[in-house]
Amino acid sequence: MWYERFLGPLGVDMGIDLGTCNTLVAVRGQGIVLNEPSVVAVKKGTNQVLKGGQAVGWVAKEMLGKTPGSITAVRPLKDGVISDFEITEAMLHYFITKVTGRVRMLGPRVVISIPSGITAVEKRAVFDSAEHAGARKTYLLEEPIAAAIGAGLPFAEPTASMIVDIGGGTTEVAIMSLADIANCESVRVAGDDMDEAIIAHMKRTYNLMIGEQTAERIKIQIGSAAPDPDTEETQMEVRGRDMVSGLPRKTTITSEEIREALSEPVTNIIEAVTRTLERAEPELAADLVENGITLAGGGSLLRGLAIRIKEATGLDTTLAEDPLTCVARGTAIYLENIEVWKDTLENNADI
Ligand SMILES: Nc1ncnc2c1ncn2[C@@H]1O[C@H](COP(=O)(O)OP(=O)(O)OP(=O)(O)O)[C@@H](O)[C@H]1O
Ligand SMILES: [Mg+2]
């Protein structure tokens, strides 16, 4: 529209990393303005968000796993994609309004990062959610591209770079060159599967039921993908419910056994990386010998994971700066260049 040129600077433009675990919003010129869990509390059996639509994010996460019978706390995204459309919309609406303020004449333009593997139907769901949530214009940006931009990789240059974004629901592996994805793979194995592996281990070995949040805490405190020569093996006390007696109980676990429990998801992630490398054109592969692999996403913070990927591939493997905000920062940088980039982005007209 002709007036967009004049209104553009007035409207709030935002980049959204709509993640399985966390949603981050970055605003042009302001950086990251919101970072909350992707959780919504609803009345059981309905899509009615509690507290008049305000039980979203941190408020809702506190309710997760501790909710009385009539309330459920849901994560509307599963494996990186929208599994509950209405609730995702309510969540986006809450986050967008929180950032733009209540009374606005003009909806924001938003760039939303999506996993590279999602289907047209899933893309449509993201679009519709953003539009119903008040966005004036929506652009989709593939998560690996956003991560590469956020990590400062030379993704638009004629040299290959590789990003591995390990989130909660999906791991995205991509080799990029000249602002495009040359090879990529998206596997639905990431941080959540590590938590599940720990839950399964506790059941199998100790007959102890633990919750998702406890499993995540174990992973972050003592979990690892490889032994670290600089850190000693440790122990941790864990509380849960005995599967036989049904009563609360505690037990002590070691970092070695958690490493063992995590080996399956870790191996799956590493295999996705090596498969992608095997498919790369020789010229691109040659560039990667120089440029190495960059890891992003919260899952990349698992101790020893970079070492394991380096061993498996023979390539230099480093963590991006602040891996958890990499994608959101990438969407914000994209926004700054939107006039240049927007033709290459998917927008409503394409779907
Ligand atoms: N220090 C840590 N060690 C290991 N894992 C961690 C650490 N910190 C966070 N994580 C894990 O990172 C995951 C969340 O990462 P992130 O916020 O990048 O995911 P997301 O973007 O919401 O998910 P997706 O991209 O799959 O939709 C969670 O599984 C969390 O447990
Ligand atoms: Mg993510």
mmCIF file of C-alpha atoms and ligand atoms in Angstrom:
data_model
loop_
_atom_site.group_PDB
_atom_site.id
_atom_site.type_symbol
_atom_site.label_atom_id
_atom_site.label_comp_id
_atom_site.label_asym_id
_atom_site.label_seq_id
_atom_site.Cartn_x
_atom_site.Cartn_y
_atom_site.Cartn_z
ATOM 1 C CA MET A 1 0.000 0.000 0.000
ATOM 2 C CA TRP A 2 1.183 3.547 -0.737
ATOM 3 C CA TYR A 3 0.756 4.617 2.887
ATOM 4 C CA GLU A 4 2.965 1.835 4.224
ATOM 5 C CA ARG A 5 5.984 3.932 3.351
ATOM 6 C CA PHE A 6 4.813 6.610 5.747
ATOM 7 C CA LEU A 7 3.383 4.379 8.399
ATOM 8 C CA GLY A 8 6.218 1.867 8.342
ATOM 9 C CA PRO A 9 8.410 3.796 10.774
ATOM 10 C CA LEU A 10 5.433 4.386 13.093
ATOM 11 C CA GLY A 11 4.164 0.824 13.307
ATOM 12 C CA VAL A 12 5.895 -1.612 15.640
ATOM 13 C CA ASP A 13 7.660 -4.310 13.673
ATOM 14 C CA MET A 14 8.557 -7.460 15.518
ATOM 15 C CA GLY A 15 10.420 -10.680 14.989
ATOM 16 C CA ILE A 16 8.999 -13.712 16.771
ATOM 17 C CA ASP A 17 10.784 -16.951 17.559
ATOM 18 C CA LEU A 18 7.760 -19.120 18.122
ATOM 19 C CA GLY A 19 9.415 -22.065 19.830
ATOM 20 C CA THR A 20 8.181 -25.291 21.343
ATOM 21 C CA CYS A 21 9.611 -24.284 24.723
ATOM 22 C CA ASN A 22 10.111 -20.537 24.583
ATOM 23 C CA THR A 23 8.708 -17.650 22.595
ATOM 24 C CA LEU A 24 10.946 -14.629 22.120
ATOM 25 C CA VAL A 25 9.968 -11.321 20.581
ATOM 26 C CA ALA A 26 12.489 -8.851 19.200
ATOM 27 C CA VAL A 27 11.492 -5.336 18.155
ATOM 28 C CA ARG A 28 13.312 -3.324 15.538
ATOM 29 C CA GLY A 29 15.721 -0.985 17.281
ATOM 30 C CA GLN A 30 15.038 -2.382 20.763
ATOM 31 C CA GLY A 31 16.383 -5.938 20.721
ATOM 32 C CA ILE A 32 14.655 -8.709 22.668
ATOM 33 C CA VAL A 33 11.649 -7.352 24.534
ATOM 34 C CA LEU A 34 9.915 -10.574 25.554
ATOM 35 C CA ASN A 35 11.163 -14.040 26.478
ATOM 36 C CA GLU A 36 8.545 -16.348 27.966
ATOM 37 C CA PRO A 37 7.723 -20.047 28.000
ATOM 38 C CA SER A 38 5.309 -21.183 25.262
ATOM 39 C CA VAL A 39 2.702 -22.274 27.789
ATOM 40 C CA VAL A 40 -0.984 -21.405 28.222
ATOM 41 C CA ALA A 41 -3.301 -22.298 31.111
ATOM 42 C CA VAL A 42 -6.845 -23.172 30.090
ATOM 43 C CA LYS A 43 -9.983 -24.455 31.726
ATOM 44 C CA LYS A 44 -10.017 -28.210 31.289
ATOM 45 C CA GLY A 45 -11.820 -29.440 28.176
ATOM 46 C CA THR A 46 -12.046 -25.931 26.704
ATOM 47 C CA ASN A 47 -9.854 -23.458 24.878
ATOM 48 C CA GLN A 48 -10.701 -20.778 27.377
ATOM 49 C CA VAL A 49 -7.511 -19.106 28.581
ATOM 50 C CA LEU A 50 -7.639 -18.436 32.303
ATOM 51 C CA LYS A 51 -7.313 -15.063 34.014
ATOM 52 C CA GLY A 52 -9.189 -13.398 31.155
ATOM 53 C CA GLY A 53 -6.608 -14.388 28.555
ATOM 54 C CA GLN A 54 -3.642 -13.487 30.782
ATOM 55 C CA ALA A 55 -2.601 -16.969 31.944
ATOM 56 C CA VAL A 56 0.163 -17.229 29.345
ATOM 57 C CA GLY A 57 3.939 -17.555 29.539
ATOM 58 C CA TRP A 58 5.561 -17.403 32.973
ATOM 59 C CA VAL A 59 2.204 -17.195 34.723
ATOM 60 C CA ALA A 60 1.073 -20.408 33.037
ATOM 61 C CA LYS A 61 4.408 -22.238 33.374
ATOM 62 C CA GLU A 62 4.191 -21.975 37.126
ATOM 63 C CA MET A 63 0.865 -23.775 36.895
ATOM 64 C CA LEU A 64 2.281 -26.599 34.709
ATOM 65 C CA GLY A 65 2.346 -29.907 36.522
ATOM 66 C CA LYS A 66 0.876 -28.373 39.677
ATOM 67 C CA THR A 67 -2.599 -27.600 38.418
ATOM 68 C CA PRO A 68 -5.776 -28.639 40.214
ATOM 69 C CA GLY A 69 -8.262 -30.802 38.323
ATOM 70 C CA SER A 70 -10.196 -28.111 36.519
ATOM 71 C CA ILE A 71 -7.170 -26.373 34.997
ATOM 72 C CA THR A 72 -4.710 -27.616 32.398
ATOM 73 C CA ALA A 73 -1.526 -25.912 31.373
ATOM 74 C CA VAL A 74 -0.816 -26.698 27.725
ATOM 75 C CA ARG A 75 2.091 -26.200 25.405
ATOM 76 C CA PRO A 76 0.351 -25.443 22.113
ATOM 77 C CA LEU A 77 3.403 -26.317 20.019
ATOM 78 C CA LYS A 78 4.729 -29.793 19.721
ATOM 79 C CA ASP A 79 7.842 -30.850 17.777
ATOM 80 C CA GLY A 80 8.286 -27.281 16.599
ATOM 81 C CA VAL A 81 4.858 -26.962 14.989
ATOM 82 C CA ILE A 82 1.417 -25.831 16.056
ATOM 83 C CA SER A 83 -0.540 -28.711 17.502
ATOM 84 C CA ASP A 84 -3.317 -26.592 18.960
ATOM 85 C CA PHE A 85 -4.373 -23.816 16.658
ATOM 86 C CA GLU A 86 -6.772 -21.832 18.857
ATOM 87 C CA ILE A 87 -4.495 -21.848 21.846
ATOM 88 C CA THR A 88 -1.489 -20.802 19.770
ATOM 89 C CA GLU A 89 -3.533 -17.909 18.514
ATOM 90 C CA ALA A 90 -4.468 -16.894 22.056
ATOM 91 C CA MET A 91 -0.815 -17.101 23.040
ATOM 92 C CA LEU A 92 0.403 -15.031 20.084
ATOM 93 C CA HIS A 93 -2.325 -12.523 20.760
ATOM 94 C CA TYR A 94 -1.231 -12.144 24.355
ATOM 95 C CA PHE A 95 2.456 -11.753 23.443
ATOM 96 C CA ILE A 96 1.819 -9.365 20.544
ATOM 97 C CA THR A 97 -0.466 -7.184 22.667
ATOM 98 C CA LYS A 98 1.994 -7.236 25.529
ATOM 99 C CA VAL A 99 4.645 -5.838 23.200
ATOM 100 C CA THR A 100 2.589 -3.334 21.218
ATOM 101 C CA GLY A 101 0.396 -2.112 24.058
ATOM 102 C CA ARG A 102 -3.334 -2.423 24.221
ATOM 103 C CA VAL A 103 -4.673 0.340 22.029
ATOM 104 C CA ARG A 104 -3.211 0.372 18.581
ATOM 105 C CA MET A 105 -4.663 1.583 15.358
ATOM 106 C CA LEU A 106 -2.146 -0.222 13.255
ATOM 107 C CA GLY A 107 -1.209 -3.872 13.675
ATOM 108 C CA PRO A 108 2.483 -4.754 13.623
ATOM 109 C CA ARG A 109 4.392 -6.334 10.778
ATOM 110 C CA VAL A 110 5.824 -9.569 12.062
ATOM 111 C CA VAL A 111 8.517 -11.977 10.964
ATOM 112 C CA ILE A 112 7.988 -15.424 12.466
ATOM 113 C CA SER A 113 10.625 -18.118 12.373
ATOM 114 C CA ILE A 114 9.392 -21.598 11.491
ATOM 115 C CA PRO A 115 11.185 -24.949 11.249
ATOM 116 C CA SER A 116 12.421 -25.650 7.715
ATOM 117 C CA GLY A 117 10.599 -28.967 7.535
ATOM 118 C CA ILE A 118 7.020 -27.833 8.090
ATOM 119 C CA THR A 119 4.187 -28.471 5.645
ATOM 120 C CA ALA A 120 2.040 -25.937 3.801
ATOM 121 C CA VAL A 121 -0.834 -26.651 6.185
ATOM 122 C CA GLU A 122 1.366 -26.021 9.186
ATOM 123 C CA LYS A 123 2.618 -22.769 7.617
ATOM 124 C CA ARG A 124 -0.955 -21.686 7.012
ATOM 125 C CA ALA A 125 -1.686 -22.296 10.689
ATOM 126 C CA VAL A 126 1.150 -19.968 11.725
ATOM 127 C CA PHE A 127 -0.068 -17.278 9.312
ATOM 128 C CA ASP A 128 -3.659 -17.457 10.413
ATOM 129 C CA SER A 129 -2.680 -17.382 14.072
ATOM 130 C CA ALA A 130 -0.571 -14.258 13.552
ATOM 131 C CA GLU A 131 -3.274 -12.541 11.571
ATOM 132 C CA HIS A 132 -6.027 -13.293 14.023
ATOM 133 C CA ALA A 133 -3.663 -12.115 16.729
ATOM 134 C CA GLY A 134 -3.570 -8.699 15.083
ATOM 135 C CA ALA A 135 -0.581 -8.743 12.716
ATOM 136 C CA ARG A 136 -0.963 -6.425 9.732
ATOM 137 C CA LYS A 137 1.533 -8.331 7.645
ATOM 138 C CA THR A 138 3.199 -11.643 8.349
ATOM 139 C CA TYR A 139 6.411 -13.029 6.940
ATOM 140 C CA LEU A 140 7.807 -16.472 7.602
ATOM 141 C CA LEU A 141 11.527 -17.032 7.953
ATOM 142 C CA GLU A 142 13.059 -20.468 8.123
ATOM 143 C CA GLU A 143 14.556 -21.073 11.545
ATOM 144 C CA PRO A 144 18.033 -22.123 10.354
ATOM 145 C CA ILE A 145 18.336 -18.893 8.345
ATOM 146 C CA ALA A 146 17.248 -16.839 11.348
ATOM 147 C CA ALA A 147 19.724 -18.736 13.531
ATOM 148 C CA ALA A 148 22.548 -18.222 11.035
ATOM 149 C CA ILE A 149 21.875 -14.489 10.857
ATOM 150 C CA GLY A 150 21.644 -14.270 14.650
ATOM 151 C CA ALA A 151 24.924 -16.160 14.992
ATOM 152 C CA GLY A 152 26.604 -13.734 12.597
ATOM 153 C CA LEU A 153 27.458 -16.374 9.981
ATOM 154 C CA PRO A 154 28.370 -15.155 6.474
ATOM 155 C CA PHE A 155 25.153 -16.702 5.200
ATOM 156 C CA ALA A 156 24.713 -14.356 2.218
ATOM 157 C CA GLU A 157 28.272 -14.741 0.993
ATOM 158 C CA PRO A 158 29.568 -17.212 -1.593
ATOM 159 C CA THR A 159 31.022 -19.475 1.060
ATOM 160 C CA ALA A 160 29.287 -22.301 2.892
ATOM 161 C CA SER A 161 28.425 -22.134 6.570
ATOM 162 C CA MET A 162 26.645 -24.669 8.721
ATOM 163 C CA ILE A 163 24.221 -24.124 11.547
ATOM 164 C CA VAL A 164 22.728 -26.716 13.905
ATOM 165 C CA ASP A 165 19.820 -25.315 15.911
ATOM 166 C CA ILE A 166 18.861 -27.690 18.711
ATOM 167 C CA GLY A 167 15.623 -26.478 20.262
ATOM 168 C CA GLY A 168 13.084 -28.171 22.483
ATOM 169 C CA GLY A 169 11.084 -29.933 19.757
ATOM 170 C CA THR A 170 13.247 -29.964 16.647
ATOM 171 C CA THR A 171 16.845 -29.966 15.582
ATOM 172 C CA GLU A 172 17.471 -28.088 12.378
ATOM 173 C CA VAL A 173 20.657 -28.757 10.487
ATOM 174 C CA ALA A 174 21.452 -26.553 7.497
ATOM 175 C CA ILE A 175 24.296 -25.765 5.159
ATOM 176 C CA MET A 176 23.903 -22.313 3.638
ATOM 177 C CA SER A 177 25.545 -20.309 0.932
ATOM 178 C CA LEU A 178 24.522 -17.157 -0.941
ATOM 179 C CA ALA A 179 21.528 -16.474 1.318
ATOM 180 C CA ASP A 180 19.980 -19.813 0.555
ATOM 181 C CA ILE A 181 19.800 -23.242 2.130
ATOM 182 C CA ALA A 182 21.846 -25.737 0.117
ATOM 183 C CA ASN A 183 21.189 -28.811 2.285
ATOM 184 C CA CYS A 184 19.090 -29.182 5.348
ATOM 185 C CA GLU A 185 17.443 -31.663 7.585
ATOM 186 C CA SER A 186 14.949 -31.156 10.346
ATOM 187 C CA VAL A 187 14.564 -33.964 12.859
ATOM 188 C CA ARG A 188 11.999 -34.038 15.599
ATOM 189 C CA VAL A 189 14.551 -34.926 18.240
ATOM 190 C CA ALA A 190 15.788 -32.184 20.569
ATOM 191 C CA GLY A 191 15.772 -31.024 24.198
ATOM 192 C CA ASP A 192 12.330 -32.416 25.040
ATOM 193 C CA ASP A 193 13.436 -35.888 23.976
ATOM 194 C CA MET A 194 16.401 -35.615 26.311
ATOM 195 C CA ASP A 195 13.968 -34.881 29.159
ATOM 196 C CA GLU A 196 11.832 -37.854 28.129
ATOM 197 C CA ALA A 197 14.896 -40.106 28.036
ATOM 198 C CA ILE A 198 15.660 -39.094 31.638
ATOM 199 C CA ILE A 199 12.052 -39.774 32.712
ATOM 200 C CA ALA A 200 12.231 -43.233 31.093
ATOM 201 C CA HIS A 201 15.566 -43.958 32.774
ATOM 202 C CA MET A 202 14.184 -43.049 36.227
ATOM 203 C CA LYS A 203 11.181 -45.319 35.703
ATOM 204 C CA ARG A 204 13.216 -48.217 34.402
ATOM 205 C CA THR A 205 16.064 -48.062 36.902
ATOM 206 C CA TYR A 206 14.414 -46.759 40.076
ATOM 207 C CA ASN A 207 10.665 -47.287 39.605
ATOM 208 C CA LEU A 208 10.463 -43.567 40.205
ATOM 209 C CA MET A 209 8.062 -41.273 38.358
ATOM 210 C CA ILE A 210 9.405 -37.763 37.897
ATOM 211 C CA GLY A 211 7.840 -34.740 36.206
ATOM 212 C CA GLU A 212 9.042 -32.966 33.064
ATOM 213 C CA GLN A 213 10.390 -30.011 34.984
ATOM 214 C CA THR A 214 12.431 -32.242 37.272
ATOM 215 C CA ALA A 215 13.800 -34.086 34.230
ATOM 216 C CA GLU A 216 14.821 -30.781 32.634
ATOM 217 C CA ARG A 217 16.522 -29.706 35.852
ATOM 218 C CA ILE A 218 18.512 -32.957 35.962
ATOM 219 C CA LYS A 219 19.580 -32.464 32.333
ATOM 220 C CA ILE A 220 20.715 -28.892 32.912
ATOM 221 C CA GLN A 221 22.435 -29.584 36.244
ATOM 222 C CA ILE A 222 24.277 -32.831 35.584
ATOM 223 C CA GLY A 223 23.476 -33.913 32.003
ATOM 224 C CA SER A 224 26.174 -34.283 29.362
ATOM 225 C CA ALA A 225 26.914 -35.799 25.969
ATOM 226 C CA ALA A 226 30.560 -36.562 26.699
ATOM 227 C CA PRO A 227 32.779 -36.580 29.759
ATOM 228 C CA ASP A 228 34.407 -33.202 30.304
ATOM 229 C CA PRO A 229 38.058 -33.375 31.369
ATOM 230 C CA ASP A 230 37.634 -30.117 33.325
ATOM 231 C CA THR A 231 34.551 -31.104 35.333
ATOM 232 C CA GLU A 232 34.284 -33.883 37.851
ATOM 233 C CA GLU A 233 31.446 -36.382 37.680
ATOM 234 C CA THR A 234 28.699 -35.345 40.114
ATOM 235 C CA GLN A 235 25.591 -36.618 41.829
ATOM 236 C CA MET A 236 22.158 -35.204 42.383
ATOM 237 C CA GLU A 237 19.271 -35.954 44.683
ATOM 238 C CA VAL A 238 15.970 -36.468 42.852
ATOM 239 C CA ARG A 239 12.441 -36.580 44.232
ATOM 240 C CA GLY A 240 9.447 -38.229 42.651
ATOM 241 C CA ARG A 241 6.700 -40.768 43.208
ATOM 242 C CA ASP A 242 7.390 -44.448 43.719
ATOM 243 C CA MET A 243 5.611 -46.449 41.035
ATOM 244 C CA VAL A 244 4.962 -49.403 43.314
ATOM 245 C CA SER A 245 3.938 -47.821 46.612
ATOM 246 C CA GLY A 246 2.598 -44.635 45.039
ATOM 247 C CA LEU A 247 4.348 -42.614 47.723
ATOM 248 C CA PRO A 248 6.835 -39.736 47.421
ATOM 249 C CA ARG A 249 10.457 -40.847 47.589
ATOM 250 C CA LYS A 250 13.944 -39.580 46.772
ATOM 251 C CA THR A 251 17.011 -41.167 45.284
ATOM 252 C CA THR A 252 20.527 -40.168 44.227
ATOM 253 C CA ILE A 253 21.651 -40.312 40.616
ATOM 254 C CA THR A 254 25.032 -39.784 38.949
ATOM 255 C CA SER A 255 26.142 -37.743 35.962
ATOM 256 C CA GLU A 256 27.507 -40.915 34.318
ATOM 257 C CA GLU A 257 24.143 -42.657 34.286
ATOM 258 C CA ILE A 258 22.407 -39.538 32.917
ATOM 259 C CA ARG A 259 24.985 -39.351 30.117
ATOM 260 C CA GLU A 260 24.139 -42.950 29.305
ATOM 261 C CA ALA A 261 20.394 -42.191 29.432
ATOM 262 C CA LEU A 262 20.891 -39.274 27.015
ATOM 263 C CA SER A 263 22.927 -41.252 24.514
ATOM 264 C CA GLU A 264 20.018 -42.116 22.217
ATOM 265 C CA PRO A 265 18.714 -38.594 21.529
ATOM 266 C CA VAL A 266 22.297 -37.309 21.385
ATOM 267 C CA THR A 267 23.227 -39.955 18.792
ATOM 268 C CA ASN A 268 20.148 -39.094 16.721
ATOM 269 C CA ILE A 269 21.153 -35.437 16.662
ATOM 270 C CA ILE A 270 24.734 -36.246 15.668
ATOM 271 C CA GLU A 271 23.515 -38.562 12.889
ATOM 272 C CA ALA A 272 21.361 -35.770 11.438
ATOM 273 C CA VAL A 273 24.507 -33.631 11.275
ATOM 274 C CA THR A 274 26.632 -36.271 9.544
ATOM 275 C CA ARG A 275 23.842 -37.172 7.090
ATOM 276 C CA THR A 276 23.544 -33.535 6.036
ATOM 277 C CA LEU A 277 27.310 -33.294 5.558
ATOM 278 C CA GLU A 278 27.345 -36.441 3.440
ATOM 279 C CA ARG A 279 24.849 -34.871 1.049
ATOM 280 C CA ALA A 280 26.756 -31.601 0.638
ATOM 281 C CA GLU A 281 28.367 -30.655 -2.679
ATOM 282 C CA PRO A 282 32.147 -31.098 -2.531
ATOM 283 C CA GLU A 283 32.769 -27.352 -2.950
ATOM 284 C CA LEU A 284 30.507 -26.540 -0.017
ATOM 285 C CA ALA A 285 32.042 -29.307 2.067
ATOM 286 C CA ALA A 286 35.454 -27.825 1.323
ATOM 287 C CA ASP A 287 34.333 -24.431 2.666
ATOM 288 C CA LEU A 288 33.144 -26.060 5.875
ATOM 289 C CA VAL A 289 36.649 -27.307 6.600
ATOM 290 C CA GLU A 290 37.466 -23.614 7.049
ATOM 291 C CA ASN A 291 34.202 -22.325 8.487
ATOM 292 C CA GLY A 292 33.259 -25.227 10.755
ATOM 293 C CA ILE A 293 29.888 -25.817 12.415
ATOM 294 C CA THR A 294 28.005 -23.375 14.643
ATOM 295 C CA LEU A 295 25.516 -24.595 17.248
ATOM 296 C CA ALA A 296 22.464 -22.615 18.388
ATOM 297 C CA GLY A 297 19.293 -23.267 20.432
ATOM 298 C CA GLY A 298 19.001 -24.223 24.083
ATOM 299 C CA GLY A 299 19.778 -27.891 23.442
ATOM 300 C CA SER A 300 23.265 -26.950 22.250
ATOM 301 C CA LEU A 301 24.060 -25.976 25.852
ATOM 302 C CA LEU A 302 24.189 -29.651 26.844
ATOM 303 C CA ARG A 303 27.735 -30.198 28.138
ATOM 304 C CA GLY A 304 30.037 -32.029 25.763
ATOM 305 C CA LEU A 305 27.697 -31.887 22.757
ATOM 306 C CA ALA A 306 29.992 -29.643 20.717
ATOM 307 C CA ILE A 307 32.893 -32.006 21.486
ATOM 308 C CA ARG A 308 30.882 -35.016 20.294
ATOM 309 C CA ILE A 309 29.892 -33.262 17.046
ATOM 310 C CA LYS A 310 33.495 -32.246 16.472
ATOM 311 C CA GLU A 311 34.641 -35.845 16.978
ATOM 312 C CA ALA A 312 31.972 -37.240 14.654
ATOM 313 C CA THR A 313 32.570 -34.766 11.822
ATOM 314 C CA GLY A 314 36.191 -33.724 12.184
ATOM 315 C CA LEU A 315 35.029 -30.095 11.825
ATOM 316 C CA ASP A 316 35.534 -27.222 14.232
ATOM 317 C CA THR A 317 32.330 -26.934 16.254
ATOM 318 C CA THR A 318 31.506 -23.843 18.299
ATOM 319 C CA LEU A 319 28.517 -22.483 20.173
ATOM 320 C CA ALA A 320 26.901 -19.280 18.934
ATOM 321 C CA GLU A 321 26.918 -16.416 21.373
ATOM 322 C CA ASP A 322 23.819 -16.694 23.602
ATOM 323 C CA PRO A 323 22.377 -19.741 21.788
ATOM 324 C CA LEU A 324 18.885 -19.334 23.309
ATOM 325 C CA THR A 325 18.288 -15.901 21.726
ATOM 326 C CA CYS A 326 20.046 -16.542 18.426
ATOM 327 C CA VAL A 327 16.916 -17.119 16.321
ATOM 328 C CA ALA A 328 15.024 -14.125 17.752
ATOM 329 C CA ARG A 329 18.022 -11.853 17.224
ATOM 330 C CA GLY A 330 18.229 -13.173 13.663
ATOM 331 C CA THR A 331 14.581 -12.285 12.967
ATOM 332 C CA ALA A 332 15.241 -8.755 14.283
ATOM 333 C CA ILE A 333 18.247 -8.304 11.997
ATOM 334 C CA TYR A 334 16.109 -9.569 9.129
ATOM 335 C CA LEU A 335 13.488 -6.955 10.026
ATOM 336 C CA GLU A 336 16.067 -4.207 9.822
ATOM 337 C CA ASN A 337 16.713 -5.281 6.270
ATOM 338 C CA ILE A 338 13.142 -6.080 5.393
ATOM 339 C CA GLU A 339 12.909 -3.646 2.505
ATOM 340 C CA VAL A 340 15.843 -5.404 0.872
ATOM 341 C CA TRP A 341 14.840 -8.908 1.853
ATOM 342 C CA LYS A 342 11.107 -8.985 1.718
ATOM 343 C CA ASP A 343 10.866 -10.352 -1.810
ATOM 344 C CA THR A 344 12.733 -13.443 -0.717
ATOM 345 C CA LEU A 345 10.465 -14.026 2.282
ATOM 346 C CA GLU A 346 7.265 -15.950 2.136
ATOM 347 C CA ASN A 347 4.276 -13.814 2.911
ATOM 348 C CA ASN A 348 0.558 -14.263 2.888
ATOM 349 C CA ALA A 349 0.308 -14.070 -0.878
ATOM 350 C CA ASP A 350 2.388 -17.204 -1.340
ATOM 351 C CA ILE A 351 0.308 -19.596 0.680
HETATM 352 N N1 LIG B 1 21.966 -25.445 29.988
HETATM 353 C C1 LIG B 1 21.214 -26.267 29.250
HETATM 354 N N2 LIG B 1 21.627 -27.526 29.002
HETATM 355 C C2 LIG B 1 20.886 -28.375 28.265
HETATM 356 N N3 LIG B 1 19.711 -28.031 27.716
HETATM 357 C C3 LIG B 1 19.253 -26.790 27.924
HETATM 358 C C4 LIG B 1 19.971 -25.845 28.683
HETATM 359 N N4 LIG B 1 19.256 -24.679 28.717
HETATM 360 C C5 LIG B 1 18.123 -24.904 28.007
HETATM 361 N N5 LIG B 1 18.124 -26.169 27.516
HETATM 362 C C6 LIG B 1 17.075 -26.819 26.722
HETATM 363 O O1 LIG B 1 16.876 -26.111 25.531
HETATM 364 C C7 LIG B 1 15.552 -26.359 25.063
HETATM 365 C C8 LIG B 1 14.889 -25.054 24.671
HETATM 366 O O2 LIG B 1 15.655 -24.455 23.677
HETATM 367 P P1 LIG B 1 15.023 -23.346 22.720
HETATM 368 O O3 LIG B 1 14.435 -22.251 23.511
HETATM 369 O O4 LIG B 1 16.091 -23.009 21.721
HETATM 370 O O5 LIG B 1 13.857 -24.213 22.043
HETATM 371 P P2 LIG B 1 12.625 -23.704 21.199
HETATM 372 O O6 LIG B 1 13.123 -22.686 20.209
HETATM 373 O O7 LIG B 1 11.539 -23.282 22.106
HETATM 374 O O8 LIG B 1 12.182 -25.042 20.467
HETATM 375 P P3 LIG B 1 12.031 -25.358 18.894
HETATM 376 O O9 LIG B 1 13.069 -24.549 18.167
HETATM 377 O O10 LIG B 1 12.283 -26.838 18.789
HETATM 378 O O11 LIG B 1 10.638 -25.005 18.570
HETATM 379 C C9 LIG B 1 14.808 -27.040 26.188
HETATM 380 O O12 LIG B 1 14.699 -28.419 25.901
HETATM 381 C C10 LIG B 1 15.725 -26.794 27.385
HETATM 382 O O13 LIG B 1 15.617 -27.814 28.354
HETATM 383 MG MG MG B 2 13.841 -22.701 18.300
#
